[in-house]
Short mmCIF file of C-alpha atoms and ligand atoms in Angstrom, two decimals:
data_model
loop_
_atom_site.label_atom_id
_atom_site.label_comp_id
_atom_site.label_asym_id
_atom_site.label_seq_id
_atom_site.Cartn_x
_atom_site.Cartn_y
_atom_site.Cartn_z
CA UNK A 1 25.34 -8.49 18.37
CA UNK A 2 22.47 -11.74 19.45
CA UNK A 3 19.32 -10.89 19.92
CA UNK A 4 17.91 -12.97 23.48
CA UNK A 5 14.10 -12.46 23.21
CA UNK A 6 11.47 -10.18 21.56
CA UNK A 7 8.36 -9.05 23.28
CA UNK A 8 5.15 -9.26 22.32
CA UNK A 9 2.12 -6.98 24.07
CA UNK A 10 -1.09 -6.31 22.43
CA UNK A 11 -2.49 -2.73 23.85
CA UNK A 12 -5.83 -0.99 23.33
CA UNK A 13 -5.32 2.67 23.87
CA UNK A 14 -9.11 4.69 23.50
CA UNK A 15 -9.37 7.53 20.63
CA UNK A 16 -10.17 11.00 21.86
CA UNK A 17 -12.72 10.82 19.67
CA UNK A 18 -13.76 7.95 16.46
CA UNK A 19 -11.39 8.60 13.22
CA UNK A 20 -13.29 7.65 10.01
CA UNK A 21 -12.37 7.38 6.93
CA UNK A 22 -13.25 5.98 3.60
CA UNK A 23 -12.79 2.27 4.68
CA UNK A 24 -13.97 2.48 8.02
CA UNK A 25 -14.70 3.60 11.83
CA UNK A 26 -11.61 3.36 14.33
CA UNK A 27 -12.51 4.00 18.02
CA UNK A 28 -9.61 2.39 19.70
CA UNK A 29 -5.61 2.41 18.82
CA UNK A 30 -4.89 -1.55 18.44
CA UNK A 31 -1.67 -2.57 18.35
CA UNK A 32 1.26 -4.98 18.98
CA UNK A 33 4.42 -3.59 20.43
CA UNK A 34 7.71 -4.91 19.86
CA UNK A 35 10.54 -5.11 21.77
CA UNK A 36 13.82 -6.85 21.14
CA UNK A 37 16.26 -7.91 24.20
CA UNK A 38 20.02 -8.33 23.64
CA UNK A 39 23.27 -7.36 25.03
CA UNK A 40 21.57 -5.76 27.54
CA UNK A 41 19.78 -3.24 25.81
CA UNK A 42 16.09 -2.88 24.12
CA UNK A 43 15.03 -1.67 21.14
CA UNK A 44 10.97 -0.79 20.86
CA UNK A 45 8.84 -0.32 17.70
CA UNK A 46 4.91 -1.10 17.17
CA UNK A 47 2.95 -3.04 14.37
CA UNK A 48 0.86 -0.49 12.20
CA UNK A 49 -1.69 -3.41 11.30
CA UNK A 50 -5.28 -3.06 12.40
CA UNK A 51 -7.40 -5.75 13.25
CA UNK A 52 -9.58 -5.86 10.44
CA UNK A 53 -7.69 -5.97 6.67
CA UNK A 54 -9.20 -2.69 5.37
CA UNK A 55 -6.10 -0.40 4.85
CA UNK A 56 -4.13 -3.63 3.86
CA UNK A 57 -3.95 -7.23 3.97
CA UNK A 58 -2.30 -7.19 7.17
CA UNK A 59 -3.99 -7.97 10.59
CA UNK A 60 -3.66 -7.76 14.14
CA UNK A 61 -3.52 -11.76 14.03
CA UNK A 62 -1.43 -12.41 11.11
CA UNK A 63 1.41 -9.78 12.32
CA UNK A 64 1.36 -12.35 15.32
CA UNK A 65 1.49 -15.31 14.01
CA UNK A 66 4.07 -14.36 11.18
CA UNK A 67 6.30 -12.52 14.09
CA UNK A 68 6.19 -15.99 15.79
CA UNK A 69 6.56 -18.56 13.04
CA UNK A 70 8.62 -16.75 10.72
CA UNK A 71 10.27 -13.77 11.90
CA UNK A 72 11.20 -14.52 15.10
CA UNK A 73 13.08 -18.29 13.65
CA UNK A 74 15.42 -16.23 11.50
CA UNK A 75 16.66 -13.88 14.38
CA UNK A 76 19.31 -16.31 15.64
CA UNK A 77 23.14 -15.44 15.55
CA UNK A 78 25.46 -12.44 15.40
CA UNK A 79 24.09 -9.81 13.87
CA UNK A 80 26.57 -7.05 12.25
CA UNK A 81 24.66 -4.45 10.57
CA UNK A 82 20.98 -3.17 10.95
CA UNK A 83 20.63 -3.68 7.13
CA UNK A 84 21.05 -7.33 7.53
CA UNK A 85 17.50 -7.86 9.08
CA UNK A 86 15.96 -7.21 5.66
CA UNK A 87 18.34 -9.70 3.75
CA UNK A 88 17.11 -12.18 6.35
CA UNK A 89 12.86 -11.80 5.50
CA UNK A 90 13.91 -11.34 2.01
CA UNK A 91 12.58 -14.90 1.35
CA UNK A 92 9.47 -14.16 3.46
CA UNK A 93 7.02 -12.76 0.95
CA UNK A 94 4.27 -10.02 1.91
CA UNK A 95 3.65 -9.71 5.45
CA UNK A 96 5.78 -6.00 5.47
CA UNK A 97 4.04 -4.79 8.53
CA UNK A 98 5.17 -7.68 10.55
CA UNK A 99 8.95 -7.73 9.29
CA UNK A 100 8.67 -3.50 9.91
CA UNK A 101 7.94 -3.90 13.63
CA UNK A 102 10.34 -6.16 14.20
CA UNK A 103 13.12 -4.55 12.23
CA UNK A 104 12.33 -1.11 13.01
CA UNK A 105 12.74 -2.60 17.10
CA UNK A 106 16.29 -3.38 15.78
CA UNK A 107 17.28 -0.59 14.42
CA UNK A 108 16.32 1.01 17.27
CA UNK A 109 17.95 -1.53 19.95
CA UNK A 110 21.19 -1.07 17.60
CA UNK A 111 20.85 2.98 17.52
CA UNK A 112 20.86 2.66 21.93
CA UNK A 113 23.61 0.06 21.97
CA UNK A 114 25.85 2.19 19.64
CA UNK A 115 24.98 5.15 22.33
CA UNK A 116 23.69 7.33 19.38
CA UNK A 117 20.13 8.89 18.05
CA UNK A 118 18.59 6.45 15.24
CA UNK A 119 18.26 9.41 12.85
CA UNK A 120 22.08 9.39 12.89
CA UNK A 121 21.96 5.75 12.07
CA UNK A 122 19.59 6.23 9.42
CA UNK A 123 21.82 9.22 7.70
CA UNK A 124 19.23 11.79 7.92
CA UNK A 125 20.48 15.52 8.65
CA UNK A 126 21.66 16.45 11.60
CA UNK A 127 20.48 19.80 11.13
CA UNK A 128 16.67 18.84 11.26
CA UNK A 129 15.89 18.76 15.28
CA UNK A 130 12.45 20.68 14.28
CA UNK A 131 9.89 17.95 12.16
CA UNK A 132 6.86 20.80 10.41
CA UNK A 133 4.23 18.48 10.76
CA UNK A 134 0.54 18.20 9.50
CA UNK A 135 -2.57 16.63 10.60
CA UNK A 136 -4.85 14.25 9.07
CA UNK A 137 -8.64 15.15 9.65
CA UNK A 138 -11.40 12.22 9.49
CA UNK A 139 -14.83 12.19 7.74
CA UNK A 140 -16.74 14.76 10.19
CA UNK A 141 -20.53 14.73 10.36
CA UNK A 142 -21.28 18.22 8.31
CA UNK A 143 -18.87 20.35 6.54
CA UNK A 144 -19.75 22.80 9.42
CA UNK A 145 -18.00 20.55 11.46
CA UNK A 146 -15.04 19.93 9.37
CA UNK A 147 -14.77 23.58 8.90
CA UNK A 148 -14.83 23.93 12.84
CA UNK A 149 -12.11 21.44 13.56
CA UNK A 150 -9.86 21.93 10.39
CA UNK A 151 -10.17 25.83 11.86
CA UNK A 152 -8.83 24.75 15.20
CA UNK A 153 -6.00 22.65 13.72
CA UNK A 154 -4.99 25.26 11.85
CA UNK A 155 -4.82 27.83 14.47
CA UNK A 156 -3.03 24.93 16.70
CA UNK A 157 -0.30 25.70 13.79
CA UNK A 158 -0.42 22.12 11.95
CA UNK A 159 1.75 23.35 8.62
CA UNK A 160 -0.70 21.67 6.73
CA UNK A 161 -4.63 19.75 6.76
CA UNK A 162 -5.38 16.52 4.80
CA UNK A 163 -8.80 15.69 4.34
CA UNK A 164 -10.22 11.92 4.09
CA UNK A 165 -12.87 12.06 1.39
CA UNK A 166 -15.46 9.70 -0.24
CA UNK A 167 -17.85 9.73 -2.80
CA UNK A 168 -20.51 11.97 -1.34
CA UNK A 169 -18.28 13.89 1.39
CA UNK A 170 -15.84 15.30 -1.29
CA UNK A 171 -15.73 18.17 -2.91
CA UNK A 172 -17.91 20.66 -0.91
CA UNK A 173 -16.80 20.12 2.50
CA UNK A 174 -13.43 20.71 1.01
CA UNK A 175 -14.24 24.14 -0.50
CA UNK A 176 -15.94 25.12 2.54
CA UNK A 177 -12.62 24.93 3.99
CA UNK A 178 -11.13 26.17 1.47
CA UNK A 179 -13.56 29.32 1.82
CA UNK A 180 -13.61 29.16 5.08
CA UNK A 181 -9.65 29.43 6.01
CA UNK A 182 -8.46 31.21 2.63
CA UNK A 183 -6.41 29.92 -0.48
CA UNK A 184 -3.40 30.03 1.02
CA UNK A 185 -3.89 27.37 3.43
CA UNK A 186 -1.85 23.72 2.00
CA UNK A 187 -5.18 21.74 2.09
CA UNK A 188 -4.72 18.01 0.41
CA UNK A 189 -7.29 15.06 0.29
CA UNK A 190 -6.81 11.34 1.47
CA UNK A 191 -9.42 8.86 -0.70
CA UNK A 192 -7.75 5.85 0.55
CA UNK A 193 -8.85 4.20 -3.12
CA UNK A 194 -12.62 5.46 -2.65
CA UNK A 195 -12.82 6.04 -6.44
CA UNK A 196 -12.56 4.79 -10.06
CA UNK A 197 -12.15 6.30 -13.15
CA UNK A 198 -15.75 6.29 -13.60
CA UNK A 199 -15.95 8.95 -11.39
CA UNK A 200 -13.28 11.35 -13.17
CA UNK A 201 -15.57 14.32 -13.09
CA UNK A 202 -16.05 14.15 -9.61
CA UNK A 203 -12.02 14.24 -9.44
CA UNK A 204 -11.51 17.09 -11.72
CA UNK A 205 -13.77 19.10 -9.54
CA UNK A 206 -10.91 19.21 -7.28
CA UNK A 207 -9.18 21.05 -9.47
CA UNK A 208 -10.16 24.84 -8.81
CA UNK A 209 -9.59 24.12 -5.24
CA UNK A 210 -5.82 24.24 -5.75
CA UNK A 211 -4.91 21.50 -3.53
CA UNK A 212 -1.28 19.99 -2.45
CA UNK A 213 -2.29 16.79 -3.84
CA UNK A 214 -4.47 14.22 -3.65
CA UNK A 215 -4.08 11.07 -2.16
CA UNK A 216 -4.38 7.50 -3.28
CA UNK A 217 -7.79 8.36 -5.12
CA UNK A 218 -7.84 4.89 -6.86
CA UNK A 219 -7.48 1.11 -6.74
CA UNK A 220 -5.59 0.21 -3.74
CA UNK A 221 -2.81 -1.95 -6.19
CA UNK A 222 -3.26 -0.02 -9.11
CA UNK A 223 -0.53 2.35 -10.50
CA UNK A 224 -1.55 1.96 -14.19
CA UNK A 225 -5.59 4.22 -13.71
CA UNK A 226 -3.38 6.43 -11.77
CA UNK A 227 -1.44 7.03 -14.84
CA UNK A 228 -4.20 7.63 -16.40
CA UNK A 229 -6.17 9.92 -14.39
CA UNK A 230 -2.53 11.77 -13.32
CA UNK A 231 -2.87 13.20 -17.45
CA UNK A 232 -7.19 13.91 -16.47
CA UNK A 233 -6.75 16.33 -13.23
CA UNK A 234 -4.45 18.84 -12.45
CA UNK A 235 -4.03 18.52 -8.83
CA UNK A 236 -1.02 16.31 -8.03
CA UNK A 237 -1.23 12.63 -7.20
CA UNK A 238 0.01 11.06 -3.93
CA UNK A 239 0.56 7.34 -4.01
CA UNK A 240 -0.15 5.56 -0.38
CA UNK A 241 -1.49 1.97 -0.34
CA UNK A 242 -0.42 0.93 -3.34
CA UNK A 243 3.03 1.41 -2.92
CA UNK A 244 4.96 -1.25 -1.00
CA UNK A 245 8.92 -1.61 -2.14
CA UNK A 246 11.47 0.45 -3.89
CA UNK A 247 10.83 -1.62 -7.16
CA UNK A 248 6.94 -0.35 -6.56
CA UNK A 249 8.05 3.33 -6.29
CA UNK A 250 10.49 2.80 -9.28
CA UNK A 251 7.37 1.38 -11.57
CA UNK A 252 4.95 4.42 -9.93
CA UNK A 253 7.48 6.82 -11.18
CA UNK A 254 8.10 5.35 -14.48
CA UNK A 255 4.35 5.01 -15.47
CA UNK A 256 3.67 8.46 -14.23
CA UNK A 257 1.14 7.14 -11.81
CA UNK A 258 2.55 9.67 -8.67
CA UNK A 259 3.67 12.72 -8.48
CA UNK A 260 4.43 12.62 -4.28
CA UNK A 261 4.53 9.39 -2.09
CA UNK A 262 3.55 9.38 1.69
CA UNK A 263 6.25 6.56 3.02
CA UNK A 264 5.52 4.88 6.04
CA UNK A 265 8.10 2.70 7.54
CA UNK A 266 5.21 -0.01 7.80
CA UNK A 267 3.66 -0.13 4.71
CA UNK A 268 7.31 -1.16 3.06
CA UNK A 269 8.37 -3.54 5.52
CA UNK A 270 11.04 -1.62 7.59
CA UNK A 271 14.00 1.26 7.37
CA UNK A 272 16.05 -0.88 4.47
CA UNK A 273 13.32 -0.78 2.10
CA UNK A 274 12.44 2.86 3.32
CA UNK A 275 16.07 4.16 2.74
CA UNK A 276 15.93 2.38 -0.92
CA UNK A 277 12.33 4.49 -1.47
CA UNK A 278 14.29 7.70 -0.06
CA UNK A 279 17.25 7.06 -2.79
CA UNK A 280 14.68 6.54 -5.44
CA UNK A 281 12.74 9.25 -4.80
CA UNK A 282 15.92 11.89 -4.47
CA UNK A 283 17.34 10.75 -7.49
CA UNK A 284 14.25 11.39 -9.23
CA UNK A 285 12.77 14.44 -7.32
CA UNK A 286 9.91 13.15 -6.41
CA UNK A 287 8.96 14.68 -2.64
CA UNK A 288 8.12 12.39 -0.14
CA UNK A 289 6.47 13.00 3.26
CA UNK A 290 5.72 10.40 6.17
CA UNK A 291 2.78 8.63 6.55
CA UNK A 292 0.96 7.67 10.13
CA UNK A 293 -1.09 5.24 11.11
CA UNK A 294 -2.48 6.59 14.66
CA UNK A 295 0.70 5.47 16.36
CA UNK A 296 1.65 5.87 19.66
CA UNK A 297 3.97 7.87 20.88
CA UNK A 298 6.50 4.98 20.18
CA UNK A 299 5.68 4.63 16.10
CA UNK A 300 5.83 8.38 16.04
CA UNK A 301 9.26 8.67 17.58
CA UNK A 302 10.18 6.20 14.69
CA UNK A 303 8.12 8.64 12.29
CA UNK A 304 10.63 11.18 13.31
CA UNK A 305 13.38 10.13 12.78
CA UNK A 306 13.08 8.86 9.46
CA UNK A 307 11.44 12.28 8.38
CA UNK A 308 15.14 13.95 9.62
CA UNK A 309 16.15 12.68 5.59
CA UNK A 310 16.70 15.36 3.65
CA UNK A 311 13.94 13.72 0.49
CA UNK A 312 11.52 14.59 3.35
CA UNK A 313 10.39 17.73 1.81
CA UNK A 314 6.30 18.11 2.74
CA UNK A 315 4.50 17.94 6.20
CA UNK A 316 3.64 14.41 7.02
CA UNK A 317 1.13 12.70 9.13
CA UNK A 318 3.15 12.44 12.05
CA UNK A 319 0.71 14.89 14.67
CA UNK A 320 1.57 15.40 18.40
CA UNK A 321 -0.07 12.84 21.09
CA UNK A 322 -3.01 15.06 22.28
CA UNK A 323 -4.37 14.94 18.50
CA UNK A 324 -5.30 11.02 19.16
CA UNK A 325 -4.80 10.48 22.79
CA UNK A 326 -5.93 12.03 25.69
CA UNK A 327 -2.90 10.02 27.36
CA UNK A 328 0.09 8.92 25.19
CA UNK A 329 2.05 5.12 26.68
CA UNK A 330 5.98 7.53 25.94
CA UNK A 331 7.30 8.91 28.87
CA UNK A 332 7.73 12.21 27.00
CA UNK A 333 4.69 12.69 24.54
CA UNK A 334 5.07 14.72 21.65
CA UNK A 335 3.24 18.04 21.64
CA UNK A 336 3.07 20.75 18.58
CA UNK A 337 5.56 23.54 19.01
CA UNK A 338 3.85 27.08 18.64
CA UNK A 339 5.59 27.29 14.93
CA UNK A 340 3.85 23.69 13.75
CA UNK A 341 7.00 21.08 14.43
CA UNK A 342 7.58 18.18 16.66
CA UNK A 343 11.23 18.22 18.40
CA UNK A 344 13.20 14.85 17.47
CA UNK A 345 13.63 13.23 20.60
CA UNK A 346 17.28 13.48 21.78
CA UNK A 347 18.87 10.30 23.01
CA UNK A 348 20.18 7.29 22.48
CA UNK A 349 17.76 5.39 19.78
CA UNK A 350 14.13 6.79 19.24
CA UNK A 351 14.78 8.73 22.28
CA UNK A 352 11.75 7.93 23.78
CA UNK A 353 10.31 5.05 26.17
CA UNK A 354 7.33 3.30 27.36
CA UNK A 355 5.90 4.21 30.75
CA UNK A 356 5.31 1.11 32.61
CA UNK A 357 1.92 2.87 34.66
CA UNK A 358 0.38 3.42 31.33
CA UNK A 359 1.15 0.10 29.52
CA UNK A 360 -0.51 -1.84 31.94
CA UNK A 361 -3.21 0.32 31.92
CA UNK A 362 -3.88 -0.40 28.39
CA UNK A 363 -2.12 -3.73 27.50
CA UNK A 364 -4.40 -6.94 27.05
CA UNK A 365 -1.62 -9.68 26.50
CA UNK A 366 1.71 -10.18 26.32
CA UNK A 367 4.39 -13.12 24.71
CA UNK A 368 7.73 -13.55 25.51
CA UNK A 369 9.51 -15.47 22.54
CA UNK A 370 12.97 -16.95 22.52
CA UNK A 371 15.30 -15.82 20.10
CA UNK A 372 17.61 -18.45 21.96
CA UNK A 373 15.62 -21.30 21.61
CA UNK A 374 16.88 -22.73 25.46
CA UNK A 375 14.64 -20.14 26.68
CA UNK A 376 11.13 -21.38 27.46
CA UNK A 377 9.50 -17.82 26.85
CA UNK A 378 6.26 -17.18 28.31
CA UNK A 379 2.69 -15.63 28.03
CA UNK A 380 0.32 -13.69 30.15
CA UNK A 381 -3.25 -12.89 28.88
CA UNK A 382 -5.58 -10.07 30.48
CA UNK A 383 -8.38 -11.36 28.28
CA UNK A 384 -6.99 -9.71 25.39
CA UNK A 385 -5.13 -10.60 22.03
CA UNK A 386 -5.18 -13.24 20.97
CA UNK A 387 -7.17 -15.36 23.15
CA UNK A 388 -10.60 -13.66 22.60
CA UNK A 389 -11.65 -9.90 21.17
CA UNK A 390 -10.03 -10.25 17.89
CA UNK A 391 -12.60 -6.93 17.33
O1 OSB B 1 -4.39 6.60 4.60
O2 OSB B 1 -2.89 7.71 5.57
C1 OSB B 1 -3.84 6.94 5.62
C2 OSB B 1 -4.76 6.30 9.26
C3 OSB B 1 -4.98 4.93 9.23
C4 OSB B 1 -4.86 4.26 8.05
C5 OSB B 1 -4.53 4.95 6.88
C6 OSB B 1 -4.29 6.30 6.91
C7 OSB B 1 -4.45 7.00 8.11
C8 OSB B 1 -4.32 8.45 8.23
C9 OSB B 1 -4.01 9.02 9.58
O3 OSB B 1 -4.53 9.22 7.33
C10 OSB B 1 -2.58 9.37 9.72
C11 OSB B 1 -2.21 9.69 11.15
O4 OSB B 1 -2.63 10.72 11.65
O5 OSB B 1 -1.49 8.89 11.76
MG1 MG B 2 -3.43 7.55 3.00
#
């Protein structure tokens, strides 16, 4: 199979309301979507970088220019197996959010051109057409507020609520949940590497609260403090940020830094190194659930399909479309069945597609580049990326 082109287009897609966290304020989904021309068919996947290099290194602007200069140049040629994509950024170090989009679009074109659902591709089970999902809740104003909208969530049916936390909006708002909505409620925290071990009293306080786990409380490359405070608390410990490869999760394991790792298909640079996490993580019973990173509708099609693997065993991130968006860019959005899933979307591929209407609504530029190089490509700004409003 030759890949023709791959499409750049930067959207900006408003929050139904600001999502905050322990690194920062996000108002606005940002985010490049990619899609990959060839044979006739496309494949589509989006860039989980932000614009600003808070959750990782990773921007807006450098998943650009790496997609152009780097990732885009190796692209040429016949391409046999999905798999292969990886072995060709192998030399390109870092930069895992860019490869992901871009691989994660060719998985996807190769899932549609084979005629089959990518979960099939992937080898998750076919059995799983039902996704129990949970939601991840923000840093609210009061814990009266947080107890108002973890409340609603809960009642929505969302299997289970994470919590961001930071020093100072920790503990208490989290037992008045916890007090509020009962102990059997799976309640888990998300510090996004808020703490140190300084502040290991503040993290055993968790304990009593009996929570699923707790999520990347420490350094945001550190597995060897999360050893250490993993033998300190008793509440489980989640590894997010600081986990990047299968060699990552195989040292995280071995130290004893995790006892759970939220995988998302960005983070580790695409499905390959996903699938080599997933084998890991089976082999040595460690659960895993997916990760989210405010997607659209087209990253959590993606999110979906990968969580159809049977090492998949806890609620992820992956909420419907109305939980961010008051209007998703898929032609189907995803909304919460009354028993807390999402339905995989059936199809060929992700199953799911842009709507044209709502992507130029939303989208601020777009790039046509070459994989062919007698192809001239093209570009069309609307004022947006990345001509001005880097944001
Ligand atoms: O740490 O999991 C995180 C969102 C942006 C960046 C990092 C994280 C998150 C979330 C939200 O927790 C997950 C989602 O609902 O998509
Ligand atoms: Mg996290």
């Amino acid at each position: 199979m030759h890949l023709d082109q791959v499409v750049l287009q930067f959207i900006a897609l408003p929050l139904k309301s600001p999502f905050e966290t322990s690194f920062g304020l996000e108002r606005d989904k940002r985010a490049w979507l990619v899609t990959v021309r060839g044979e006739g068919v496309e494949g589509y996947a989006e860039s989980v970088a932000s614009d600003a290099p808070l959750y990782s290194e990773e921007t807006s602007a450098s998943v650009y220019y790496c997609i152009r200069d780097h990732i885009v140049p190796r692209l040429g040629g016949d391409i046999g197996r999905p798999e292969e994509i990886w072995e060709r950024l192998a030399p390109l170090r870092g930069n895992r959010m860019a490869k992901a989009s871009v691989e994660m679009a060719i998985w996807d074109w190769f899932a549609r051109a084979r005629r089959v659902p990518l979960h099939r591709l992937l080898g998750g089970r076919e059995e799983a057409r039902h996704i129990p999902v949970g939601v991840s809740i923000g840093i609210q104003p009061s814990a009266q507020d947080l107890v108002r909208v973890a409340a609603d969530y809960w009642s929505q049916g969302y299997r289970r609520l994470k919590i961001k936390i930071r020093p100072g909006w920790d503990v208490e708002p989290l037992r008045a949940v916890r007090e509020a909505l009962g102990p059997d409620v799976p309640m888990m925290a998300d510090a996004n590497s808020a703490y140190t071990l300084d502040d290991l009293a503040e993290l055993q306080a968790f304990d009593p609260l009996r929570l699923m786990m707790i999520e990347q409380p420490l350094g945001y490359d550190d597995y060897i403090d999360h050893a250490v405070l993993a033998r300190s608390i008793e509440t489980p410990i989640c590894l997010d940020e600081s986990v990047h490869s299968p060699a990552d999760a195989r040292k995280a394991m071995d130290l004893g830094a995790c006892q759970v790792i939220n995988l998302k298909v960005g983070r580790v640079g695409g499905y390959t190194a996903s699938l080599g996490i997933h084998q890991l993580a089976l082999a040595r019973q460690i659960p895993l659930w997916c990760g989210g990173m405010l997607e659209t509708g087209i990253g959590r099609a993606h999110n979906l399909h990968l969580t159809t693997l049977a090492g998949f065993t806890l609620p992820g991130d992956t909420s419907a479309s109305d939980r961010y968006f008051a209007e998703d860019i898929i032609d189907h959005p995803f909304a919460l069945n009354p028993d807390g899933t999402l339905t995989v979307p059936a199809g060929d591929g992700i199953g799911v597609k842009v709507d044209p209407k709502r992507l130029r609504a939303v989208s601020a530029y777009e790039e046509v580049l070459p994989v062919d190089r007698q192809d001239k490509g093209s570009r069309s700004s609307k004022g947006g990326f990345p001509d001005h409003d880097l944001g």
